[in-house]
Short mmCIF file of C-alpha atoms in Angstrom, two decimals:
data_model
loop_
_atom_site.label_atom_id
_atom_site.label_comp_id
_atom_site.label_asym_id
_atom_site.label_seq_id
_atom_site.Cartn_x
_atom_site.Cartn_y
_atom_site.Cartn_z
CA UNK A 1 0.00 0.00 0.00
CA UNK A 2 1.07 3.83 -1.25
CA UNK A 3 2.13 6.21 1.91
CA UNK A 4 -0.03 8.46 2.12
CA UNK A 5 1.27 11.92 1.08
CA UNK A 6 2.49 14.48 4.22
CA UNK A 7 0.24 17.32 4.95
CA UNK A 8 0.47 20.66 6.41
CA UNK A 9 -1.68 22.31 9.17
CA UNK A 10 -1.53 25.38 11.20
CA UNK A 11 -3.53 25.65 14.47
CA UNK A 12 -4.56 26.41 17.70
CA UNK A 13 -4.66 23.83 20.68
CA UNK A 14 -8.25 24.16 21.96
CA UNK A 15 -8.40 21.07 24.40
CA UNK A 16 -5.77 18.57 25.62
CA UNK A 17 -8.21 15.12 25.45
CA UNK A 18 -4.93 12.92 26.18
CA UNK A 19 -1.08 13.41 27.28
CA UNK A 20 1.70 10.74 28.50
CA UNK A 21 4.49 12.42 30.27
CA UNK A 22 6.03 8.56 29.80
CA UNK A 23 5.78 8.92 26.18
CA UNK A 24 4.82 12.29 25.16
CA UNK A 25 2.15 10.73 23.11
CA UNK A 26 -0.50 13.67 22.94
CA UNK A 27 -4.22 13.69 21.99
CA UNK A 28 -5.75 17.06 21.48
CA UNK A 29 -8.53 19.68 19.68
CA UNK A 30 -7.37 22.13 17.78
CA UNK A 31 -8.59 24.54 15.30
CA UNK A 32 -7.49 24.26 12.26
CA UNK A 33 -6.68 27.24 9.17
CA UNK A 34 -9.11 25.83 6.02
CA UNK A 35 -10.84 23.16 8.37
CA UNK A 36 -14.74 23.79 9.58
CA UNK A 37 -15.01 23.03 13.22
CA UNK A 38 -12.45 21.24 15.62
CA UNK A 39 -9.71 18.62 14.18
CA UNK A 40 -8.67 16.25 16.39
CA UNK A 41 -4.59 15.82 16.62
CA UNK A 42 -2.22 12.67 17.77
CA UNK A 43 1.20 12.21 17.65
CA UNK A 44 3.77 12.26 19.99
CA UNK A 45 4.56 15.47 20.16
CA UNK A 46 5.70 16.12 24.29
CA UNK A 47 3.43 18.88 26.47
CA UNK A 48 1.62 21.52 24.56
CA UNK A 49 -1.19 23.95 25.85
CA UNK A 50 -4.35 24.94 25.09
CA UNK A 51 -3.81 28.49 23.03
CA UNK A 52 -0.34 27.11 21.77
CA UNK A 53 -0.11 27.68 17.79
CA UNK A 54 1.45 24.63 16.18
CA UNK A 55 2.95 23.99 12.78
CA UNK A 56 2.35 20.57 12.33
CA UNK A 57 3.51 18.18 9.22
CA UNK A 58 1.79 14.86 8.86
CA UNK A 59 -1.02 12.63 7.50
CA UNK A 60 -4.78 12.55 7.62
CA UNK A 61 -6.57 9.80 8.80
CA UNK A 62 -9.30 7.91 9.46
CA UNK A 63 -9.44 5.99 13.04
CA UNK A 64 -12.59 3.08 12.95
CA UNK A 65 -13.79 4.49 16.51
CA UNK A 66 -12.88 8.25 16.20
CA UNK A 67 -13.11 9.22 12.97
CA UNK A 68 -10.85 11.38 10.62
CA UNK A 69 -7.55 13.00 12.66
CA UNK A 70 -4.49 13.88 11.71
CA UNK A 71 -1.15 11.86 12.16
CA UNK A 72 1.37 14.57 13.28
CA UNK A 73 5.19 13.33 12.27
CA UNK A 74 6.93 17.20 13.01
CA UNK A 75 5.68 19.88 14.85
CA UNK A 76 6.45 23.39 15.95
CA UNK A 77 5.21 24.74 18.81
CA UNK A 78 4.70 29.02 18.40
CA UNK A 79 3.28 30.97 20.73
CA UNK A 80 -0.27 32.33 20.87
CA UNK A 81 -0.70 34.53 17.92
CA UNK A 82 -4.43 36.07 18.95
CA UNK A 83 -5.66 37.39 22.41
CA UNK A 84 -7.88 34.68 22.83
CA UNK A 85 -5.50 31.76 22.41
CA UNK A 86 -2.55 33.90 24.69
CA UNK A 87 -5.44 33.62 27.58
CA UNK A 88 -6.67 30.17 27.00
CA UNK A 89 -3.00 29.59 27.48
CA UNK A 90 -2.81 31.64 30.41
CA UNK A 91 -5.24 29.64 31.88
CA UNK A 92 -4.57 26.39 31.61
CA UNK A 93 -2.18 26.39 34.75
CA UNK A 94 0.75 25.33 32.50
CA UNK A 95 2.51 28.31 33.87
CA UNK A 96 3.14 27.53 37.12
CA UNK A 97 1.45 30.30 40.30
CA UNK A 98 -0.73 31.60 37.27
CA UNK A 99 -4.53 30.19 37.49
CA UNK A 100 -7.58 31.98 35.27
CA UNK A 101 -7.74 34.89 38.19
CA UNK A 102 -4.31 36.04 38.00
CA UNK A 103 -4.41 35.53 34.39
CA UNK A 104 -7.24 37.91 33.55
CA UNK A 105 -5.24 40.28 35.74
CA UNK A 106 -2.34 40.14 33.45
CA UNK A 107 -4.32 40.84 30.79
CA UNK A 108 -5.75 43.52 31.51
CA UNK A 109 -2.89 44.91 32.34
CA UNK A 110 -0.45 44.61 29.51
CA UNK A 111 -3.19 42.80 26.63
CA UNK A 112 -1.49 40.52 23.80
CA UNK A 113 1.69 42.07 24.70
CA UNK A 114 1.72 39.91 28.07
CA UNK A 115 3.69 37.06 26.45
CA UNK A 116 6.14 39.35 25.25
CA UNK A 117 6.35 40.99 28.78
CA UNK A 118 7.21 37.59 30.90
CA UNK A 119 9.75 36.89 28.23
CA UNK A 120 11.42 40.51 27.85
CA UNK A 121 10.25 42.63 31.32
CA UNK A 122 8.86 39.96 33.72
CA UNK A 123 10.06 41.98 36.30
CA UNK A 124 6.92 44.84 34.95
CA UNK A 125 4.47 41.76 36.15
CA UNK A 126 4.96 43.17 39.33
CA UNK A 127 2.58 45.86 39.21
CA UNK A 128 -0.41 43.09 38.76
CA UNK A 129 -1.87 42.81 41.97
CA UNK A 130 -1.81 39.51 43.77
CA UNK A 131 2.09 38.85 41.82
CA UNK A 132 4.83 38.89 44.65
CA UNK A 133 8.91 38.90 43.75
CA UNK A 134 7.91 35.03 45.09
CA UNK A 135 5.28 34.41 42.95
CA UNK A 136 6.73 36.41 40.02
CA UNK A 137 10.08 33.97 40.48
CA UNK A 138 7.84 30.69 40.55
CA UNK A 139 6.28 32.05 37.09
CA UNK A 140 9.40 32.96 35.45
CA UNK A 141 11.34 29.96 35.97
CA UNK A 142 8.35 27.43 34.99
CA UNK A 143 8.19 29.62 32.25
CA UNK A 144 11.86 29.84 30.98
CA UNK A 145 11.49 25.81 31.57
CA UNK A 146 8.82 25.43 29.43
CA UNK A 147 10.94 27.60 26.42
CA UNK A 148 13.69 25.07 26.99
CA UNK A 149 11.59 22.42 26.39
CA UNK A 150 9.93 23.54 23.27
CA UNK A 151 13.38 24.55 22.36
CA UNK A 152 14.86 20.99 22.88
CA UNK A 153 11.93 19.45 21.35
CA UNK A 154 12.79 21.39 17.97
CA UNK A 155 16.85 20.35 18.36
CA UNK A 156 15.49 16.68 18.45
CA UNK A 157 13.03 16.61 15.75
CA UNK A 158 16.03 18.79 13.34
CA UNK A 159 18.08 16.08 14.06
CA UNK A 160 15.50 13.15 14.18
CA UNK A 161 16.28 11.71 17.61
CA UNK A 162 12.41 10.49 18.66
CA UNK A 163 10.86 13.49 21.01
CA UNK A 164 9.32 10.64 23.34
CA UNK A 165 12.86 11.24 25.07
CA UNK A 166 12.33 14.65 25.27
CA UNK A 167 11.26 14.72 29.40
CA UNK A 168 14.27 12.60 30.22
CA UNK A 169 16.81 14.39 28.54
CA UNK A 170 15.31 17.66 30.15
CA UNK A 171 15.47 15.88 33.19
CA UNK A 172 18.86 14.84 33.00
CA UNK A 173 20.77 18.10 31.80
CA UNK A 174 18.17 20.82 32.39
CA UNK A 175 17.97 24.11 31.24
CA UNK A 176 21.47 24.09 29.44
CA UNK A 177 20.19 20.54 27.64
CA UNK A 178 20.11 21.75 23.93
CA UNK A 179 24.01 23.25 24.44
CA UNK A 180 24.87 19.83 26.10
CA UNK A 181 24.11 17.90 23.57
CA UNK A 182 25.81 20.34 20.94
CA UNK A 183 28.64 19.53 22.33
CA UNK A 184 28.68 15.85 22.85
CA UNK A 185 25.81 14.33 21.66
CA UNK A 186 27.22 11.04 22.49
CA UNK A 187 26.89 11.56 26.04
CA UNK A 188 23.21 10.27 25.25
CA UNK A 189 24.22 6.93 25.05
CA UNK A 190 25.68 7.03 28.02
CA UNK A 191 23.04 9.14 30.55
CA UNK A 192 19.40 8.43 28.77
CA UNK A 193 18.18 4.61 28.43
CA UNK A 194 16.69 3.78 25.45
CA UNK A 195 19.19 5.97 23.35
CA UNK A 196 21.91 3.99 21.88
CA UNK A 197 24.98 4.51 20.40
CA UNK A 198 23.58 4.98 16.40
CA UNK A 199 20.77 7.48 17.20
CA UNK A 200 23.38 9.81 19.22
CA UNK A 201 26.17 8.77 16.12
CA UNK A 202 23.83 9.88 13.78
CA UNK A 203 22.96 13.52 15.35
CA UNK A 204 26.88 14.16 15.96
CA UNK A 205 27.75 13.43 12.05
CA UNK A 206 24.99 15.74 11.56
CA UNK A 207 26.70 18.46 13.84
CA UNK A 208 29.85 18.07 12.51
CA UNK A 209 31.82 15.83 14.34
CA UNK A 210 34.52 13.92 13.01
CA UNK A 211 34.34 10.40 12.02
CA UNK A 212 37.49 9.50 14.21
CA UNK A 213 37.08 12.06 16.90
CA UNK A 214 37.83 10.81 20.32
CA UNK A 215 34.18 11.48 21.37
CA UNK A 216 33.33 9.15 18.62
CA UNK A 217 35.84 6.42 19.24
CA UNK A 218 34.99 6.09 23.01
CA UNK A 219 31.23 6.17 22.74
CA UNK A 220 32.17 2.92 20.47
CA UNK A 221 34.23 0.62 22.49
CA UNK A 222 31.38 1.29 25.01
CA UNK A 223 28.67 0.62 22.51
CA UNK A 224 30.71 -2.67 21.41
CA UNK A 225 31.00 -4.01 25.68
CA UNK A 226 26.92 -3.04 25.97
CA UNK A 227 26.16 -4.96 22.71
CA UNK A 228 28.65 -8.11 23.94
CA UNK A 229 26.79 -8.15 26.98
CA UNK A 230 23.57 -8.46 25.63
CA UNK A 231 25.47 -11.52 24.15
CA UNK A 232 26.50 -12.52 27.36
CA UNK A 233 29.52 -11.34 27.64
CA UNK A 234 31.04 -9.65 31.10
CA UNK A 235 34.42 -8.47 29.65
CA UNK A 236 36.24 -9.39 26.44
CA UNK A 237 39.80 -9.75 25.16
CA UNK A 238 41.06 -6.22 24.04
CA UNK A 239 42.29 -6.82 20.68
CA UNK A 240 39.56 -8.91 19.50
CA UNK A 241 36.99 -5.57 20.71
CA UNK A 242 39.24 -3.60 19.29
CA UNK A 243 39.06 -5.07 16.09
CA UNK A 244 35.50 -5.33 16.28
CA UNK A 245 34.48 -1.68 17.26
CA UNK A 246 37.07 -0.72 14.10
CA UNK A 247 34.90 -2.94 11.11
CA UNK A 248 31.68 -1.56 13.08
CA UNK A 249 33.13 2.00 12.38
CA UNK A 250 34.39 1.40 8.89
CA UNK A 251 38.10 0.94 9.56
CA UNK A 252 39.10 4.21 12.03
CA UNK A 253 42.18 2.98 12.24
CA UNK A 254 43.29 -0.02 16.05
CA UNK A 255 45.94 2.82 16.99
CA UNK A 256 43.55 5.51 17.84
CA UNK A 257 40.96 2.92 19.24
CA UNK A 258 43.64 1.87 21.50
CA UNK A 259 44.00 5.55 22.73
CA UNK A 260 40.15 5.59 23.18
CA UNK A 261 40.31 2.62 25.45
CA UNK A 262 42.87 4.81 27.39
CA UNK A 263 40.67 7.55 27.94
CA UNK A 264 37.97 4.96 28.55
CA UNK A 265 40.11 3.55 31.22
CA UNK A 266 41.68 6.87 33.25
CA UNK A 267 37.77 8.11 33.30
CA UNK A 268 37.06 4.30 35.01
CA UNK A 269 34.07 3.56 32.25
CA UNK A 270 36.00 0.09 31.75
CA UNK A 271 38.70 -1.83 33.67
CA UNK A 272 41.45 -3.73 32.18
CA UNK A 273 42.38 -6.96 33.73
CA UNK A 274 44.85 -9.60 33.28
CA UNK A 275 42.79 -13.44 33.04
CA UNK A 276 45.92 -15.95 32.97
CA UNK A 277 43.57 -18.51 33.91
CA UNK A 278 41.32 -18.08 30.76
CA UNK A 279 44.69 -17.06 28.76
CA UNK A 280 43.69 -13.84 28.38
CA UNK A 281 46.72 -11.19 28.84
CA UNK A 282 43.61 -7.83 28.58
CA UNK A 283 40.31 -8.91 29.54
CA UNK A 284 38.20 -5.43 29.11
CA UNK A 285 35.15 -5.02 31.44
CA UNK A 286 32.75 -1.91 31.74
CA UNK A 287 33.29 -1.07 35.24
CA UNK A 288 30.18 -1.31 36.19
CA UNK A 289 30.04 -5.53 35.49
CA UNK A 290 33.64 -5.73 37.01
CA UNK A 291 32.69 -4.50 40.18
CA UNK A 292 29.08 -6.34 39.96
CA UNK A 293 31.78 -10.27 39.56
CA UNK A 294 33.69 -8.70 42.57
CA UNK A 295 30.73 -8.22 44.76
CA UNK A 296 29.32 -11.37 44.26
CA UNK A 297 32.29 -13.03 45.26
CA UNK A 298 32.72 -11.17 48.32
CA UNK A 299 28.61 -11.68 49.33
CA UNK A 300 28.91 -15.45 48.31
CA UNK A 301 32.00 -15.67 50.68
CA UNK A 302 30.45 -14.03 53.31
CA UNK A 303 27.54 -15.86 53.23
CA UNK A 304 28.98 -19.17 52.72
CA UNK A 305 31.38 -18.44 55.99
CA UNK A 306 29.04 -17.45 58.32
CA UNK A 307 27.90 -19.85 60.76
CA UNK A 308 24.47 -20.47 60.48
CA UNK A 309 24.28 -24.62 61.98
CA UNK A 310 22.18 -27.61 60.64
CA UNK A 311 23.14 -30.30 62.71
CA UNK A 312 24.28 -33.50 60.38
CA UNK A 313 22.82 -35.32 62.63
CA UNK A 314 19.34 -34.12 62.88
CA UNK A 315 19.40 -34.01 58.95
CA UNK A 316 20.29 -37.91 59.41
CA UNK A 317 17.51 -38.69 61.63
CA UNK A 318 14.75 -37.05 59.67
CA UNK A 319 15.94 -38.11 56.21
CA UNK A 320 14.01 -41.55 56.33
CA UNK A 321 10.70 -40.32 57.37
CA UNK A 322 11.04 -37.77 54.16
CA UNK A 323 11.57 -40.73 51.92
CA UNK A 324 8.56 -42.55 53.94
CA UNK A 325 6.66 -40.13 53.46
CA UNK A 326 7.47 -39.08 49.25
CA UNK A 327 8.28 -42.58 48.47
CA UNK A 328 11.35 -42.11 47.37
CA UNK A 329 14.61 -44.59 47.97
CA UNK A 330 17.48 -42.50 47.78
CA UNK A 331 20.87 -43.70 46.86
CA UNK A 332 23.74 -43.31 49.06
CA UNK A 333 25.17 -40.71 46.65
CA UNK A 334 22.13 -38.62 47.50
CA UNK A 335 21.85 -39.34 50.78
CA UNK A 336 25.07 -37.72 50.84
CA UNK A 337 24.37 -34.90 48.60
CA UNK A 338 20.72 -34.46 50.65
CA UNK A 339 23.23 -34.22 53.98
CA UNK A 340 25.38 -31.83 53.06
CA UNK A 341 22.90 -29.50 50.62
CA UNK A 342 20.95 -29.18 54.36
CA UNK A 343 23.99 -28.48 56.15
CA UNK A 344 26.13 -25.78 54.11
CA UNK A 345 25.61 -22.38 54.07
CA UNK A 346 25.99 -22.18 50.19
CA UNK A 347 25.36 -25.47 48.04
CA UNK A 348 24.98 -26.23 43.98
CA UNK A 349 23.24 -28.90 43.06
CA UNK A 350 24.09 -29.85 39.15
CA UNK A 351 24.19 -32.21 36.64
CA UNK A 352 22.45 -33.10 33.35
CA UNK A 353 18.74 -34.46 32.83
CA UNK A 354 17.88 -37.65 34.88
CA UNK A 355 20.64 -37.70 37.53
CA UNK A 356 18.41 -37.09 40.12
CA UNK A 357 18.87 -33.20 40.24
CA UNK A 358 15.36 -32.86 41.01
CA UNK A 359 14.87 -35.95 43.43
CA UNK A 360 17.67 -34.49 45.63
CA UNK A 361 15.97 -30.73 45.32
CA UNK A 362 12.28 -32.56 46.75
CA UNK A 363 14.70 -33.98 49.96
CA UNK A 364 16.57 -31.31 50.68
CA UNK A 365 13.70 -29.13 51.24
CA UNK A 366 11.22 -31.51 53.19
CA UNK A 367 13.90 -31.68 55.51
CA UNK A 368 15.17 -28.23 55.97
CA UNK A 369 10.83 -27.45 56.20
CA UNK A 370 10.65 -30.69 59.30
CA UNK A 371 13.92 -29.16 60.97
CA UNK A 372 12.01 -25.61 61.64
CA UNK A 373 13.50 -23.56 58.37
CA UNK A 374 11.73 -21.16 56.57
CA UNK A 375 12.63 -22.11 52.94
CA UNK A 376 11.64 -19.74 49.30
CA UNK A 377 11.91 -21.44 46.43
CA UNK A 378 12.31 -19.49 43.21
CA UNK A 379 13.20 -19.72 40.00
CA UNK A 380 13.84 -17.35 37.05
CA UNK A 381 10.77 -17.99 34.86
CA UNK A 382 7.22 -18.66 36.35
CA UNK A 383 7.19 -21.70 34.12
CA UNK A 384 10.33 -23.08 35.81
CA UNK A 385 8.79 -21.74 39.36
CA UNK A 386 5.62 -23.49 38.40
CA UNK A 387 7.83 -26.91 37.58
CA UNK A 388 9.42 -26.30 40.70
CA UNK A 389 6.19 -25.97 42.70
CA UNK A 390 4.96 -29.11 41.35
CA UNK A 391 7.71 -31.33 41.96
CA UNK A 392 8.01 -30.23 45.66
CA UNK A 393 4.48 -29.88 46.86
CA UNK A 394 5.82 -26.68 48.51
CA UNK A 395 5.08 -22.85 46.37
CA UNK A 396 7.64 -21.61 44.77
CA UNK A 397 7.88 -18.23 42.54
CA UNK A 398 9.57 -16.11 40.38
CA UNK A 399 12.67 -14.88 41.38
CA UNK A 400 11.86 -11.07 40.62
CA UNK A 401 8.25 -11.96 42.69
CA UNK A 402 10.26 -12.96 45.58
CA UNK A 403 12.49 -9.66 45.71
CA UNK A 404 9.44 -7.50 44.88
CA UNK A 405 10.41 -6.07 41.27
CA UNK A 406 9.13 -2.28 41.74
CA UNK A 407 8.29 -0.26 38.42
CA UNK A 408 11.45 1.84 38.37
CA UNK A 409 13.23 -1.97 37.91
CA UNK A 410 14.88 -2.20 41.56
CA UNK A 411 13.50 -5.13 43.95
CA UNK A 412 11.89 -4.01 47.27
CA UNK A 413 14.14 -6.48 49.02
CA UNK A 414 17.73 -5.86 48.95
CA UNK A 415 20.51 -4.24 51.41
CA UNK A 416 18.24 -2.50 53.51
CA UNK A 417 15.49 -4.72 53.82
CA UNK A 418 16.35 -8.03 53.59
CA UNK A 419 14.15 -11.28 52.87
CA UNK A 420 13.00 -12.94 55.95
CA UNK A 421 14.49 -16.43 54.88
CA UNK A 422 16.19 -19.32 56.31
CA UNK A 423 17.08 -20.75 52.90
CA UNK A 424 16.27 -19.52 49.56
CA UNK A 425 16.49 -22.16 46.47
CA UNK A 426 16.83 -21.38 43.02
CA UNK A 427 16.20 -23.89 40.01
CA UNK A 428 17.00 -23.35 36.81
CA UNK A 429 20.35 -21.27 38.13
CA UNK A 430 21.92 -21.55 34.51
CA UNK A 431 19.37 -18.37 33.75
CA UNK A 432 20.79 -16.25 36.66
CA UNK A 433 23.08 -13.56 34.88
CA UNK A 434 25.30 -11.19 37.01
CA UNK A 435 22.81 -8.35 38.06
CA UNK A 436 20.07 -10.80 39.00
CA UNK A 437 22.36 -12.94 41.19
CA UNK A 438 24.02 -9.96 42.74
CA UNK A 439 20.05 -8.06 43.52
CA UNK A 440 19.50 -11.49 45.17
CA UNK A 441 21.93 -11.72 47.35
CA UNK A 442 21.93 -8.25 48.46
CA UNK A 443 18.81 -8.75 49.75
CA UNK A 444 20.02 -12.50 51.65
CA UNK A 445 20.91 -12.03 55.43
CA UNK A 446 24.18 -13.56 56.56
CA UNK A 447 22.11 -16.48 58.27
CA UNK A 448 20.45 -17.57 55.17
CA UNK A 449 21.45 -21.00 52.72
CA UNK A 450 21.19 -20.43 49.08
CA UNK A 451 20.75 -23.95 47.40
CA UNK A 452 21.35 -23.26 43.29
CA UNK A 453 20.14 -26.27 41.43
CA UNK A 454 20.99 -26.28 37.14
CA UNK A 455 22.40 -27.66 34.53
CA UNK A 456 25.29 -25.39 32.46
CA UNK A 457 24.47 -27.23 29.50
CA UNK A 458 20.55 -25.88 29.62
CA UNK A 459 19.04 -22.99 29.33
CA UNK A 460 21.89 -20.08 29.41
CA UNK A 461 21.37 -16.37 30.73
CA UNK A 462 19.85 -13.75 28.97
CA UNK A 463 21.91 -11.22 30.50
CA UNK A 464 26.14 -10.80 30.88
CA UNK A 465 27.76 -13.55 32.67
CA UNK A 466 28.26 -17.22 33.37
CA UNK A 467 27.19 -17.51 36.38
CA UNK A 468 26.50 -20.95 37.18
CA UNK A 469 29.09 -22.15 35.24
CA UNK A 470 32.20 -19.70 36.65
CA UNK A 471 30.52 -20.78 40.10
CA UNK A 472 31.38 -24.33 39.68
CA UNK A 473 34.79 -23.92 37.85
CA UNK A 474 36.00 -22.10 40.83
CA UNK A 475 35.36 -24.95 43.46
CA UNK A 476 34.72 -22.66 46.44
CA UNK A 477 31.15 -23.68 46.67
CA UNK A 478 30.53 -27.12 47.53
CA UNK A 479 28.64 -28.88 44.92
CA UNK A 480 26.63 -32.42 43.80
CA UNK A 481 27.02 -33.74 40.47
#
């Protein structure tokens, strides 16, 4: 099907029917030059006001449930052109300490020149009664905000970066955002999520900057650890990234990629690390997923150290009744590996399908429930936790359920308020990438067991990291095979 062909329309925001600060997706009334009546407008366009002119480029349409509106795909917000769209604006309480009172004072006072006033003179808004030097510096600096915005909005859309990020980057750099980005527009890769390293490429080429300037370079080898990550990848050899970032880039040139990785390294954005044991003379991290493998060593050590007793004993004398009672004969393999799952403070169960992985799992915690132990079981997918529940008889859910996942993507358990657990059990533990392991045991007090039951050859993590696997090469955790 043909696109349709881009329109133009000049107007006046009437109503605001629909606005997401989230997504600047906007749903208004306007009226429209050369349209009878009111046009309805969608888009996402960021916050405009009723009285607002906009200069809007886009495509009619015609919406099954609401009829014919128009598509907007650029816009330009003006100010209010007539004096019955500058006090509609006035009014709408966009400007903050102004509400429809103090706005018909204004305008009586200074009339369609009011606008022009609070941009030029505010300090003339004085002589309106009921406008303090406290109210009159509220109004001035939500108004100068607002300018910013609308300015910013226009920088984005010239240089086709998507407005819905608009708010953030506002947020982010404030008033001096525009002049930010002018002069490194790659630091949106960096500070605003969502915004990766081609959209911010893209605006800087179109500002001028260099193919090969350092700005460039950097904002590269970054973009290459982020993108080996997603792989699942927490650091990788230096000349291999190296040579990776260059055919991403065209061919820059290694030598002044290695001076990026420099910079890179004295502002601590990645860490450089000699891996002997994985023959690996420069193993590049980003910082932030070298410290992330050092904490968890340090928490797993701590908690695996810290006496918390089962006695063998008691495990011994309530282990038959458990197979009594589930009818299950254990061997004395997993008799053993039952014993001492109960007993340490930090325990992997492993091995491929049928060895008894899951047999072992349904002892450990009917035992560690008859000895008096609060035990959570988790897993990282609900169908997993749902397996889990099943073959245990005892509830088990999602790992991100047990934490609490909160809508800003932190867990309502961690440091500060820690799970009330005696042990905590996690199937599937090949899934467990570096973040979610190291959320879960910041929120694990000192007396707790973790139990990790998985298989490295199944099911690997979505995120950076081997967990399981780096876990068990290392032999500090005891483990069943």
């Amino acid at each position: 099907m043909s696109r349709q062909q881009s329109s133009e329309l000049t107007c006046e925001v009437h109503t605001i029917t629909f606005y997401s600060e989230a997504t600047n997706y906007l749903v208004a009334k306007v009226q429209a030059k050369g349209e009878p009546g009111v046009v309805t407008i969608v888009g996402t366009m960021g916050p405009v006001s009723p009285g607002e002119t906009l200069a809007l480029t886009g495509v009619w349409t015609t919406h099954p449930q609401y009829g014919r509106q128009f598509n907007v795909e650029r816009f330009e917000q003006r100010m209010p052109a007539s004096l019955t769209g500058i006090k509609r604006y006035l009014e709408s309480k966009q400007i903050k300490g102004v509400g429809p009172v103090l706005a018909g004072k204004m305008l009586a006072a200074f009339g369609d020149r009011v606008l022009e006033v609070l941009d030029e003179t505010p300090d003339k808004l004085l002589t309106v009664k009921g406008i303090t030097p406290k109210v009159l510096e509220k109004i001035v600096e939500s108004w100068n905000g607002q300018r910013e915005v609308r300015n910013l909005m226009l920088f984005l859309q010239t240089h086709d970066v998507p407005t819905t990020f608009a708010q953030r980057i506002f947020k982010q750099y404030g008033a001096g955002a525009v002049e930010r980005l002018r002069e490194n527009p790659y630091a949106l890769a960096y500070d605003i999520h969502g915004i990766g390293f081609k959209t911010a490429d893209a605006m800087a080429l179109k500002l001028g900057f260099a193919e090969d300037c350092p700005q460039r370079l950097e904002a590269a080898v970054i973009y290459g650890l982020f993108s080996l990550g997603d792989s699942g990848h927490l650091f990788y050899p230096r000349d291999e990234l190296l040579e990776r970032v260059d055919a991403m880039l065209g061919g820059v040139g290694l030598n002044l990629l290695f001076e990026a990785l420099e910079n890179l390294q004295v502002q601590k954005k990645v860490r450089i690390e000699p891996l002997p044991q994985q023959d690996i003379a420069h193993a590049v991290y980003l910082t932030h997923f070298y410290n992330w493998e050092r904490e968890i060593a340090e928490r797993l050590w701590a908690i695996a150290t810290h006496p918390a007793a089962v006695s063998e004993e008691k495990v011994t004398k309530t282990l038959p009744g458990v197979e009594a009672e589930s009818g299950i004969n254990l061997s004395s393999e997993q008799h053993h590996a039952v014993s001492r799952a109960c007993v340490s403070k930090a325990f992997i169960i492993t091995g491929g399908p049928g060895t008894g992985k899951t047999t072992i799992t349904r002892a450990v915690v009917r035992v560690l429930d008859k000895l008096g132990l609060k035990v959570r079981l988790c897993a990282p997918t609900g169908r997993a936790a749902k397996r889990m529940s099943e073959a245990t008889g005892f509830p088990a859910s999602t790992l991100h359920r047990l934490l609490g996942s909160t809508p800003g993507g932190g867990f309502a358990h961690n440091e500060e308020n820690k799970l009330k657990a005696d042990v905590v059990l996690v199937d599937e533990a090949s899934m467990l990438d570096v973040q979610l392991l190291l959320s879960l045991l910041r929120a694990l007090p000192l007396t707790c067991r973790l139990i990790l039951v998985g298989d490295v050859n199944q099911l690997p993590s979505v995120g950076p990291g081997n967990v399981l696997g780096d876990m068990l090469d290392s032999g500090a955790l005891e483990q069943a095979r």
